[in-house]
Coordinates of N, CA and C and ligand atoms in Angstrom, one line a residue:
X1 N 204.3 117.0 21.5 CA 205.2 117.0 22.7 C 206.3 118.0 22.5
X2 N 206.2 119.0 23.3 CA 207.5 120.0 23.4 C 208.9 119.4 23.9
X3 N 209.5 119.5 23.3 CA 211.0 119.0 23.2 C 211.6 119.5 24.8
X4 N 211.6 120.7 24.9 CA 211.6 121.7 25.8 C 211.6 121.0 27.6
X5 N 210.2 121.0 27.5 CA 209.7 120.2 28.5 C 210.2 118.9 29.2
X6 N 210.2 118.3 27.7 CA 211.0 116.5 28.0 C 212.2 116.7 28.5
X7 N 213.0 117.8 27.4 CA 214.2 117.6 28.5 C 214.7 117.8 30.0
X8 N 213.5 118.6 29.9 CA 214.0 119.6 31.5 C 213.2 118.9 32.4
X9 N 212.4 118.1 32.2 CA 211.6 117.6 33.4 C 212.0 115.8 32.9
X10 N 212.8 115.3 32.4 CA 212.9 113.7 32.3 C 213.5 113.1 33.4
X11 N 212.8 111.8 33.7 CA 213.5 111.2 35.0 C 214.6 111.2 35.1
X12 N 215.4 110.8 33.9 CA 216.3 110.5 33.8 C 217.8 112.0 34.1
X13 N 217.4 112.9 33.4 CA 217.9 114.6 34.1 C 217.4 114.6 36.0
X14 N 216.9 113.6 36.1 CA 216.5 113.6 37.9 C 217.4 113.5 38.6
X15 N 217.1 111.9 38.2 CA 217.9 111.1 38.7 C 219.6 111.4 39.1
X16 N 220.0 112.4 38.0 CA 221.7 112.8 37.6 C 221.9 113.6 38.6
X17 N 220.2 114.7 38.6 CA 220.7 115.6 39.1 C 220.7 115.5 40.8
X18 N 219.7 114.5 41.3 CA 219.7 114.3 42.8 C 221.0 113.3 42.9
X19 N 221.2 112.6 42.2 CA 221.9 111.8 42.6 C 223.3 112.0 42.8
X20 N 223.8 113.4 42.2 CA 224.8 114.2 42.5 C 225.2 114.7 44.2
X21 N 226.1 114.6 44.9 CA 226.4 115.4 45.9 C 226.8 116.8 45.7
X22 N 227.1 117.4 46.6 CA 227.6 118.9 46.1 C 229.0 118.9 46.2
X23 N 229.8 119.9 45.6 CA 231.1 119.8 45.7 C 231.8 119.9 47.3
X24 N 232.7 119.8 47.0 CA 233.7 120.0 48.3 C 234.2 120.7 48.0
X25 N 234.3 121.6 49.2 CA 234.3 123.2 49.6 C 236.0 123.6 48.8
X26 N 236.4 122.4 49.5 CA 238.3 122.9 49.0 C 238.5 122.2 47.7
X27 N 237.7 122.4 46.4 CA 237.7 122.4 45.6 C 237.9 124.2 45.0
X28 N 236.8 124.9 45.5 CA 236.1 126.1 45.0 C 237.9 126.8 44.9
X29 N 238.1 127.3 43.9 CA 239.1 127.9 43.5 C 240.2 127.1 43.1
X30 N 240.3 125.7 43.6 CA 241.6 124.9 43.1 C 241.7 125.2 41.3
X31 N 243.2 125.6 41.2 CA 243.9 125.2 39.8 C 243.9 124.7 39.2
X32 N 243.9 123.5 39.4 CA 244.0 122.6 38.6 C 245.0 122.8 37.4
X33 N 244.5 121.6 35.9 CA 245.9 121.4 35.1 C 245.2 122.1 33.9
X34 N 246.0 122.6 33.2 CA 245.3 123.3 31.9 C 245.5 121.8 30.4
X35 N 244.1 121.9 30.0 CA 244.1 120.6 29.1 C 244.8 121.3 27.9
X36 N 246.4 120.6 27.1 CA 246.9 121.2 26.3 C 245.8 121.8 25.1
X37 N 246.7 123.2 24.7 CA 246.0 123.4 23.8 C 244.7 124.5 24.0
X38 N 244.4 124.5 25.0 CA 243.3 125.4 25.3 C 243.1 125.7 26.7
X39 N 243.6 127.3 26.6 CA 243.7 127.8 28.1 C 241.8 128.0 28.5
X40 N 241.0 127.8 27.9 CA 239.5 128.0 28.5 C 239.2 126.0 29.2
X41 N 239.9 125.4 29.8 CA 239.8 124.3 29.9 C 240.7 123.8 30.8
X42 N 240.2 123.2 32.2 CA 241.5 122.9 33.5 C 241.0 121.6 33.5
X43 N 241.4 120.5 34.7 CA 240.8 120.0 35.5 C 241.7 119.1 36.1
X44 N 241.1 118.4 37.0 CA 241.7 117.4 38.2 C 243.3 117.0 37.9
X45 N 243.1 116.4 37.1 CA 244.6 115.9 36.8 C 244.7 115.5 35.2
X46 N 245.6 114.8 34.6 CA 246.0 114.1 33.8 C 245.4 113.4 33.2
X47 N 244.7 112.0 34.1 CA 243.8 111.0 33.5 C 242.4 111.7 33.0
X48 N 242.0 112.7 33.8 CA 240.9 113.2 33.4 C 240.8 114.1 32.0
X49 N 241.6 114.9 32.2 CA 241.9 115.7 30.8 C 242.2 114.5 29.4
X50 N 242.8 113.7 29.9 CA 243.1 112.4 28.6 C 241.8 112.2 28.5
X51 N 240.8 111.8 29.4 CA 239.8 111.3 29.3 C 238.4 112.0 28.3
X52 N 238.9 113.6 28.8 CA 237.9 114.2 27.3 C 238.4 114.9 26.6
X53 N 239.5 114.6 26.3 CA 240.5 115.0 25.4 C 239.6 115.0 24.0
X54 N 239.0 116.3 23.3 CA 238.4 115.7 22.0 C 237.1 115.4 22.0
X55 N 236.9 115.8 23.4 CA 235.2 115.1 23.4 C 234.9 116.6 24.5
X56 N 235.4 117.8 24.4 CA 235.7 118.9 25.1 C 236.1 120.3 24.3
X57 N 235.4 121.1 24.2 CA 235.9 122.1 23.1 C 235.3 123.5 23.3
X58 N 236.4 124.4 23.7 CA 235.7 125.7 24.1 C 236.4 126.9 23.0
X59 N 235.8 127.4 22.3 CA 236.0 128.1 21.4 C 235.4 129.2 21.6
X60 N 236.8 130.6 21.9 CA 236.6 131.6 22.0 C 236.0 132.7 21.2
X61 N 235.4 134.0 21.5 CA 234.8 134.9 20.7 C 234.5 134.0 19.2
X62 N 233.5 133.4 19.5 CA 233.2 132.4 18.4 C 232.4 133.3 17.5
X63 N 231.3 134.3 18.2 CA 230.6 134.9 17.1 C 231.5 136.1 17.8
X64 N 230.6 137.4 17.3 CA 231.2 138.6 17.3 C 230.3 139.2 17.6
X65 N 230.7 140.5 18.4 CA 229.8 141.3 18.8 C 228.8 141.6 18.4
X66 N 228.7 142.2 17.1 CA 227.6 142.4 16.3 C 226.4 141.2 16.2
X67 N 227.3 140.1 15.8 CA 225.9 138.5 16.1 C 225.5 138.4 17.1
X68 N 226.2 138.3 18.5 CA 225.5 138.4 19.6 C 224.2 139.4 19.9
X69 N 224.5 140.6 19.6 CA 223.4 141.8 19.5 C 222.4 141.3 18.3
X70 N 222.7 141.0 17.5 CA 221.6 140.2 16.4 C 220.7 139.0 17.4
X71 N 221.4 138.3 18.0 CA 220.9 137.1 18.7 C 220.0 138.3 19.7
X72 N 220.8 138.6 20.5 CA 219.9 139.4 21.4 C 218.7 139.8 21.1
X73 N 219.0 140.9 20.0 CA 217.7 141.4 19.5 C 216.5 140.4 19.3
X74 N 216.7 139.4 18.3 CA 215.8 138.5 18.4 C 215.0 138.0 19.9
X75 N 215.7 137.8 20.7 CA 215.4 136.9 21.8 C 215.2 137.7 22.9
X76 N 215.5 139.2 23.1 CA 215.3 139.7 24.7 C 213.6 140.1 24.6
X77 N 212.6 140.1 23.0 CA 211.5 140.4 23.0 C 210.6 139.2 24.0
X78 N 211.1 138.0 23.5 CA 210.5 137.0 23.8 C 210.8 136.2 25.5
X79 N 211.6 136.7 25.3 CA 212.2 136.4 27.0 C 211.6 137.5 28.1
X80 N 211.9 138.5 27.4 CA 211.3 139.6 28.5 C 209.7 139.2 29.1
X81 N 209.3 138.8 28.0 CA 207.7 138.4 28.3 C 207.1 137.1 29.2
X82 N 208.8 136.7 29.5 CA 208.1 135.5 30.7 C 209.1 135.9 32.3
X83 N 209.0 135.3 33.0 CA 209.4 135.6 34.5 C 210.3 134.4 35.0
X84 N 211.6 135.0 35.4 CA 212.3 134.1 36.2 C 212.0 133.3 37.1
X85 N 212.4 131.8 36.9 CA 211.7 130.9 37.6 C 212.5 130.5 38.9
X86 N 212.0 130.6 40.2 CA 212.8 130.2 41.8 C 212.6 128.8 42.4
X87 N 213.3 128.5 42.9 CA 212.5 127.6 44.1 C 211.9 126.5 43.5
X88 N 211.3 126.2 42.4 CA 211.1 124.7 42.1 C 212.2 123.6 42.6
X89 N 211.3 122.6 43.7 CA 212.2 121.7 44.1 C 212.5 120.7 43.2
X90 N 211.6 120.6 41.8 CA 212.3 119.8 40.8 C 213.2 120.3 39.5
X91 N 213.5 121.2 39.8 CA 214.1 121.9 38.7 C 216.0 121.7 38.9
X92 N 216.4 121.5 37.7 CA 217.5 121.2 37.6 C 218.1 122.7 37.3
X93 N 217.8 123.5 37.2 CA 218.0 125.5 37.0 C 217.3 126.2 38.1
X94 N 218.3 127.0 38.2 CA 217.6 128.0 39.8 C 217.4 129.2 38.7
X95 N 216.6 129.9 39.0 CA 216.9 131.3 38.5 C 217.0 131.5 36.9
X96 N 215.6 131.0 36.4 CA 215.7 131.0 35.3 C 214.7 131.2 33.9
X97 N 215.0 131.4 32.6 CA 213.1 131.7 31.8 C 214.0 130.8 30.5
X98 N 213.1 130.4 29.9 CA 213.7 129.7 28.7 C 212.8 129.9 27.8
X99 N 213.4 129.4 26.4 CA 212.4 129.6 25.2 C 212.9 128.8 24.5
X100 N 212.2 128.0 23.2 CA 213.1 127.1 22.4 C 212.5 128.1 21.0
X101 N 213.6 127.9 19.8 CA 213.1 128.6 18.9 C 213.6 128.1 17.5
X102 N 212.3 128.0 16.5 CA 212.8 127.0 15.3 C 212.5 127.8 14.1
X103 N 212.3 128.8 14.2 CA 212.7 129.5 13.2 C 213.2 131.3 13.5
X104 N 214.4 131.7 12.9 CA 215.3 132.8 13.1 C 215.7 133.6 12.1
X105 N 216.0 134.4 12.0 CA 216.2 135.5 11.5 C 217.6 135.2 10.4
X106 N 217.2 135.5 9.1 CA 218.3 134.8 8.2 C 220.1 134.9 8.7
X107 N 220.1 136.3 9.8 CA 221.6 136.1 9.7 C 221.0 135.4 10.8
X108 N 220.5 135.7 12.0 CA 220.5 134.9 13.4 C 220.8 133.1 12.7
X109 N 220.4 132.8 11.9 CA 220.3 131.5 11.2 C 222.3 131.2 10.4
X110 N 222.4 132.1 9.9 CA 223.6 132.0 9.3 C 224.5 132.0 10.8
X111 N 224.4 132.0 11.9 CA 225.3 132.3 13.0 C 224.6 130.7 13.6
X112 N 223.5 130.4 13.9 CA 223.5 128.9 14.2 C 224.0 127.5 13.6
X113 N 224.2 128.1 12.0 CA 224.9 127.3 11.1 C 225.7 127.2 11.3
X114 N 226.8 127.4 11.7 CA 228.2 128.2 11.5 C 228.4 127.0 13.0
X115 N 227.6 127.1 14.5 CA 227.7 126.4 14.9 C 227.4 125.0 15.0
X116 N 226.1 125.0 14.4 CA 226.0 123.6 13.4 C 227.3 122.5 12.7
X117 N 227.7 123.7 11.9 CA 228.7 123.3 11.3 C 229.9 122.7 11.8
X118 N 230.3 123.1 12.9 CA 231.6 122.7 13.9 C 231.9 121.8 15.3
X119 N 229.8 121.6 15.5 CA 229.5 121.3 16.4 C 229.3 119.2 15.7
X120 N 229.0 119.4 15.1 CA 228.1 118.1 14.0 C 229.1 117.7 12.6
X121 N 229.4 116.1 12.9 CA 229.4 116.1 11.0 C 228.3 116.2 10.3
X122 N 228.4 116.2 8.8 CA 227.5 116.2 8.6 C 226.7 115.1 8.6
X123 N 225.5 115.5 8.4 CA 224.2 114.7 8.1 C 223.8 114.2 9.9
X124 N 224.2 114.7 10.8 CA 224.1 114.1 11.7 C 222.8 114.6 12.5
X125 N 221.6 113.7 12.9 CA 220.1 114.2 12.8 C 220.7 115.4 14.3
X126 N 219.5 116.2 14.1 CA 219.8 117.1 14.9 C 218.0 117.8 15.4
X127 N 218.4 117.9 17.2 CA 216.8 118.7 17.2 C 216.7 120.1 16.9
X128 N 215.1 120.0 15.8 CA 215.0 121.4 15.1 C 215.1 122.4 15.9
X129 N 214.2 122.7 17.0 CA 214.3 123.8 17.6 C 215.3 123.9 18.6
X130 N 216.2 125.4 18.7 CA 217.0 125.3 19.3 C 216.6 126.1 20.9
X131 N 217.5 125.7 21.6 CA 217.0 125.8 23.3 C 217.7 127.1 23.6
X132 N 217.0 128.2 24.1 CA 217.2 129.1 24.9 C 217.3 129.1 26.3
X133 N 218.4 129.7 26.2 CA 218.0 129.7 28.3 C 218.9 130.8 28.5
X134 N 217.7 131.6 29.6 CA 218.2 132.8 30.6 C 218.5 132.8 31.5
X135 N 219.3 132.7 32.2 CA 219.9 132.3 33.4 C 220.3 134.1 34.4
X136 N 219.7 134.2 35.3 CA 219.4 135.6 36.0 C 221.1 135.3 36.7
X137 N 221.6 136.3 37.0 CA 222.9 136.7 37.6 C 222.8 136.0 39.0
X138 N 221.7 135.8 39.7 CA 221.4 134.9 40.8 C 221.2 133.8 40.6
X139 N 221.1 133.3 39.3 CA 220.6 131.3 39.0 C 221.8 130.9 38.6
X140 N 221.5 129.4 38.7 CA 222.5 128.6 38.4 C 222.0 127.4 37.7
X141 N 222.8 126.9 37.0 CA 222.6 125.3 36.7 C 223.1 124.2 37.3
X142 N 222.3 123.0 38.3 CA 222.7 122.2 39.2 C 223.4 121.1 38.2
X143 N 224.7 120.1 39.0 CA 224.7 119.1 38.3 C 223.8 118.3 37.6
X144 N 223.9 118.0 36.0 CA 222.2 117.5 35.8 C 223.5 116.5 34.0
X145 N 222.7 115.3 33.9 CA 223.0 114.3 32.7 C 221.7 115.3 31.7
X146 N 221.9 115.7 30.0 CA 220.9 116.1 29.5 C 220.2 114.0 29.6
X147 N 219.3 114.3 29.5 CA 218.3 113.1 29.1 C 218.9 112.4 27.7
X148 N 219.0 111.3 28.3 CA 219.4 110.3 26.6 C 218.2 110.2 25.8
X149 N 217.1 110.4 26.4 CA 216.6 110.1 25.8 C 215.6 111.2 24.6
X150 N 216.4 112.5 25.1 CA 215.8 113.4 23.5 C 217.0 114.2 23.7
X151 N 217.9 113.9 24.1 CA 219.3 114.5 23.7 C 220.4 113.3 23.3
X152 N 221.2 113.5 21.9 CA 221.9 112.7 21.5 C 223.4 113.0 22.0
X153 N 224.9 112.8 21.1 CA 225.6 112.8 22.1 C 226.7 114.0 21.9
X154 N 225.8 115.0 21.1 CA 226.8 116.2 21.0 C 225.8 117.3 21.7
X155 N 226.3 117.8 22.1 CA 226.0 119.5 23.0 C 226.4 120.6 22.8
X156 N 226.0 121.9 21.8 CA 226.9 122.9 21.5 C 226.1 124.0 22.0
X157 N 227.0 124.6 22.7 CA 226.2 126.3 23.2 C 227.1 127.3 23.0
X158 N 226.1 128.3 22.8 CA 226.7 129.6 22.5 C 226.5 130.6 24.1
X159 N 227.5 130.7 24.4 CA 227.5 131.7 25.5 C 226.9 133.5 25.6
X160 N 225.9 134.0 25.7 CA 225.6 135.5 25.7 C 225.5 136.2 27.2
X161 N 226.1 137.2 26.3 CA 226.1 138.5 27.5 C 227.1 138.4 29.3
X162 N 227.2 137.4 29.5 CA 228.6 137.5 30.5 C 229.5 135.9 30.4
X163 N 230.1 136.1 31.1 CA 231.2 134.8 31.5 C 230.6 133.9 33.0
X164 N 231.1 132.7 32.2 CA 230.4 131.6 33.5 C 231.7 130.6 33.6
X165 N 231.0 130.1 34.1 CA 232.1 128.4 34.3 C 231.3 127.1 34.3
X166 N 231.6 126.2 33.4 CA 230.7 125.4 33.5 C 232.0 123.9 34.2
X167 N 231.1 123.0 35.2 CA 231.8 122.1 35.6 C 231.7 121.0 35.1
X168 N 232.7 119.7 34.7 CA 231.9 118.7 34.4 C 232.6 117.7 35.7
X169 N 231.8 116.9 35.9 CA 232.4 116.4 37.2 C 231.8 114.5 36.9
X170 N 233.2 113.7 36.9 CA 232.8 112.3 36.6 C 231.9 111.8 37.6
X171 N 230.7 110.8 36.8 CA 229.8 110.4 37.7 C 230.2 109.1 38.3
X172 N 231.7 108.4 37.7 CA 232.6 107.1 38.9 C 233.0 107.8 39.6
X173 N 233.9 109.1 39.3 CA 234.6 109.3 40.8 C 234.6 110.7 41.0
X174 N 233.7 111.2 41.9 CA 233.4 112.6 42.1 C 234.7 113.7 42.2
X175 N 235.7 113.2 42.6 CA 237.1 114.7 42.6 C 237.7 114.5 41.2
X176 N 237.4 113.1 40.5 CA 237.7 113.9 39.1 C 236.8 114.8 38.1
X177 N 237.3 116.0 37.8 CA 236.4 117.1 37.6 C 237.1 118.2 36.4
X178 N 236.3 119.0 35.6 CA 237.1 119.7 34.4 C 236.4 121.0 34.3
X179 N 236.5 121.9 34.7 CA 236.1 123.0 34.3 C 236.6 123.9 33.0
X180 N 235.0 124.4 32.8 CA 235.5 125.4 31.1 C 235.3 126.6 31.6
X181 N 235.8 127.7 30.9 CA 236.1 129.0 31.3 C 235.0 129.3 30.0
X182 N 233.3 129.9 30.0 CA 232.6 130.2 29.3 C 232.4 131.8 28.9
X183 N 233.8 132.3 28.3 CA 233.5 133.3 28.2 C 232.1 134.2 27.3
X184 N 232.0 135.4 27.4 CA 230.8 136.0 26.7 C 231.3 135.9 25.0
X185 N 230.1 135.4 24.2 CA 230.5 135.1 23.1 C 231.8 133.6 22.5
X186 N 231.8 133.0 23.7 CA 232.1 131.7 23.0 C 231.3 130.5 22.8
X187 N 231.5 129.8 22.5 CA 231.2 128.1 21.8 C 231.4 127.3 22.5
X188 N 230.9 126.6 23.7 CA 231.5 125.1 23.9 C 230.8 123.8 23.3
X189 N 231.6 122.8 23.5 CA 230.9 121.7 22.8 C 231.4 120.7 23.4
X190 N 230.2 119.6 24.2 CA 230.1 118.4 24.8 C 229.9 117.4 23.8
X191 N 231.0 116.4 23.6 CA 230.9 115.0 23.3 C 231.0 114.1 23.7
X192 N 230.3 112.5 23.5 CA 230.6 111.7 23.8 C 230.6 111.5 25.7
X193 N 232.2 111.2 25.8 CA 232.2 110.9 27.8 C 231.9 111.4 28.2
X194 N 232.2 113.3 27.5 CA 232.2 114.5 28.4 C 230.8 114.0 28.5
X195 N 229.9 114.3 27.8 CA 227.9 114.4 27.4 C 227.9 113.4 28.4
X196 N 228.0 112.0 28.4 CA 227.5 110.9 29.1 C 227.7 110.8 30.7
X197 N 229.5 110.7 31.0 CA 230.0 110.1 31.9 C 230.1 111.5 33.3
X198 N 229.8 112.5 32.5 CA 229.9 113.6 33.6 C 228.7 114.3 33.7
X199 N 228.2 114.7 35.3 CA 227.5 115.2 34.9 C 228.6 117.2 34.5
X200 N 227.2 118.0 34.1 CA 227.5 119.2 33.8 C 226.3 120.4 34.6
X201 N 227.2 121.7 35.0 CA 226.4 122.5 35.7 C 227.1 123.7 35.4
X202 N 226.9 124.8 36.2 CA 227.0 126.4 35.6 C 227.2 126.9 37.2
X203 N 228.7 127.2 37.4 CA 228.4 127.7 38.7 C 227.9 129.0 39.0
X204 N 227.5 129.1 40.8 CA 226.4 130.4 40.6 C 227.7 131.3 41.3
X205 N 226.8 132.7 41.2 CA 228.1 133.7 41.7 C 228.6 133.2 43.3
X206 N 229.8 133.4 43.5 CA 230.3 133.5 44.9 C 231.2 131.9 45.0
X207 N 230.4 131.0 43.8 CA 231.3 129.6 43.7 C 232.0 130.0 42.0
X208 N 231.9 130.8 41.4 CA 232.5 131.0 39.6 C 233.8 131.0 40.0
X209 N 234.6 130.4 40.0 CA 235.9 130.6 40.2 C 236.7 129.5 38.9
X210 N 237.9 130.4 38.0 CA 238.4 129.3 36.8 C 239.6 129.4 37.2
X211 N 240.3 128.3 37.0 CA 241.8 128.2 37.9 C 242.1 129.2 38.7
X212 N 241.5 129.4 39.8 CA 241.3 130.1 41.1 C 241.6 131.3 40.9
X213 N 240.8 131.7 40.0 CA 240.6 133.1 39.8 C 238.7 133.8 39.7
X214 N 238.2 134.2 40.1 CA 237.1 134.4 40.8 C 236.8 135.2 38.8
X215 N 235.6 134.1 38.3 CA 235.1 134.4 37.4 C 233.4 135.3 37.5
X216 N 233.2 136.6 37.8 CA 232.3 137.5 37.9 C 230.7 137.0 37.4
X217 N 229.7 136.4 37.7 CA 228.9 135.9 36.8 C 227.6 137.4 36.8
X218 N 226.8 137.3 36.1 CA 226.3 138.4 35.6 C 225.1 137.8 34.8
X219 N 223.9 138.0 34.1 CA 223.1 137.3 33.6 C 223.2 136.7 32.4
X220 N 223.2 135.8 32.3 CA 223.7 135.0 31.0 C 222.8 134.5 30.0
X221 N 223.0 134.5 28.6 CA 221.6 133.8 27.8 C 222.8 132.7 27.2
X222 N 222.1 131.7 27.4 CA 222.7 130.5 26.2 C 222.2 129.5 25.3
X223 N 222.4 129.4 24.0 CA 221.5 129.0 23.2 C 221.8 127.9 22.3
X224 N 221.6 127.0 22.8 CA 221.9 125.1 22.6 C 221.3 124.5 21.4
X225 N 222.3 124.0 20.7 CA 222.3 122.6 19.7 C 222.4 121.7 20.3
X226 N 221.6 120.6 19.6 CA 221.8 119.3 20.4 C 221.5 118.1 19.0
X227 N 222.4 117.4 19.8 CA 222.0 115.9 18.2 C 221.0 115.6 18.9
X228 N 220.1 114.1 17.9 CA 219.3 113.4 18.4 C 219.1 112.1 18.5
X229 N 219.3 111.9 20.1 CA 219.4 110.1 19.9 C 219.4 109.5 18.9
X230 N 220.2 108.4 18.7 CA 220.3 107.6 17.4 C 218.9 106.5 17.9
X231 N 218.1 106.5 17.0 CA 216.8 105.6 17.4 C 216.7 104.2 16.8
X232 N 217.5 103.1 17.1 CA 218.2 102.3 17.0 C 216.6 101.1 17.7
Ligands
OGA1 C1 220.9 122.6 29.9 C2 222.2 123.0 30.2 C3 223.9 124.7 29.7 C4 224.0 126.1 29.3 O1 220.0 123.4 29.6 O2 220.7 121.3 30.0 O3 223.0 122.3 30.7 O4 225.1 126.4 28.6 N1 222.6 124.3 29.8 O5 223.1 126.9 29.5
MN2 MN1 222.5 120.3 30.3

């Protein structure tokens, strides 16, 4: 069973993702509050930022130019060779090609360590192959829960090739909401409430806006760690 697959098509990633409404309009550019400590990080108010205070983490120019191009290299062979995906009415991604990959190129490997490392304590089980995704300058990612049930409760991605904004928006009370500022070449990492109690999505161009300032989106590659359910 491809890991791949399970996640992107599980009921449970359905369910989050239909069961979401869409934003409200006089959202798109609001301000919001910056969560101390890190200007790539706003949202709603107070209680909300307390709420993933720690469980939220966006780390800038994480790798460096030169690793990104290393990542690239590896991956634009293999991506080039499949076709952007549209219009699936079950798809939780518009506009998009993926690839999962478990084994890499010794630095490409020393650079997923590194996010290993900061994303995870140690010993913490983790799924082997890691998730690629291309996301076309026209795709997006819809509100979507990853699946509990082959994603555990940390989430680390590496941002390539442009800037995005990813939303996390609480699934009790829809206007509480946190946007990260994903720049090219950073790190975020979902824990815990953030992972569970919100869903998470990638806004598409003409909605990218980070404390109302109109973030440019452009084609993006992102390439995800994930723990693995504790099998209890
Ligand atoms: C996903 C997802 C976020 C990203 O694939 O489940 O939410 O950074 N991806 O691409
Ligand atoms: Mn996800």
């Amino acid at each position: 069973m491809r890991p791949r697959f399970s996640l992107l098509s599980s009921p449970v990633r359905f369910k989050a993702l239909f069961g979401s409404s869409p934003l409200p309009r006089s959202r798109l550019g609001a301000p919001g509050l910056a969560l101390s400590g890190s200007r790539s990080v706003v949202g709603s108010g107070p209680a909300v930022l307390e709420l993933v205070s720690g469980q939220v983490e966006v780390r800038e120019e994480f790798i460096s130019e030169e690793e990104e191009r290393e990542l690239l290299g590896e991956l634009e062979p293999v991506l080039k060779r499949k076709r952007y995906e549209f219009d699936h009415w079950d798809n939780a991604i518009h506009g998009y090609r993926e690839t999962e990959r478990s084994h890499w190129s010794e630095r490409n490997s020393e650079t997923l360590q590194r996010v290993r490392d900061v994303a995870f304590p140690p010993g913490t089980p983790q799924l082997g192959p890691v998730h690629v995704l291309d996301v076309d300058k026209g795709g997006y990612i819809k509100p979507h829960v990853d699946s509990v049930k082959f994603c555990g409760s940390t989430i680390a991605g590496l941002s390539l090739l442009s800037p995005s904004v990813m939303r996390l928006v609480s699934e009790q009370n829809q206007s509480d909401w946190v946007d990260l500022l994903l720049l090219r070449r950073s790190l975020y990492i979902l824990r815990g409430a953030a992972r569970y109690l919100f869903t998470h999505q990638v806004l598409k161009e003409g909605d990218s806006y980070f404390g109302g300032v109109e973030v440019p989106r452009g084609r993006r590659i992102s390439v995800i760690c994930r723990s693995l359910p504790s099998t209890a």
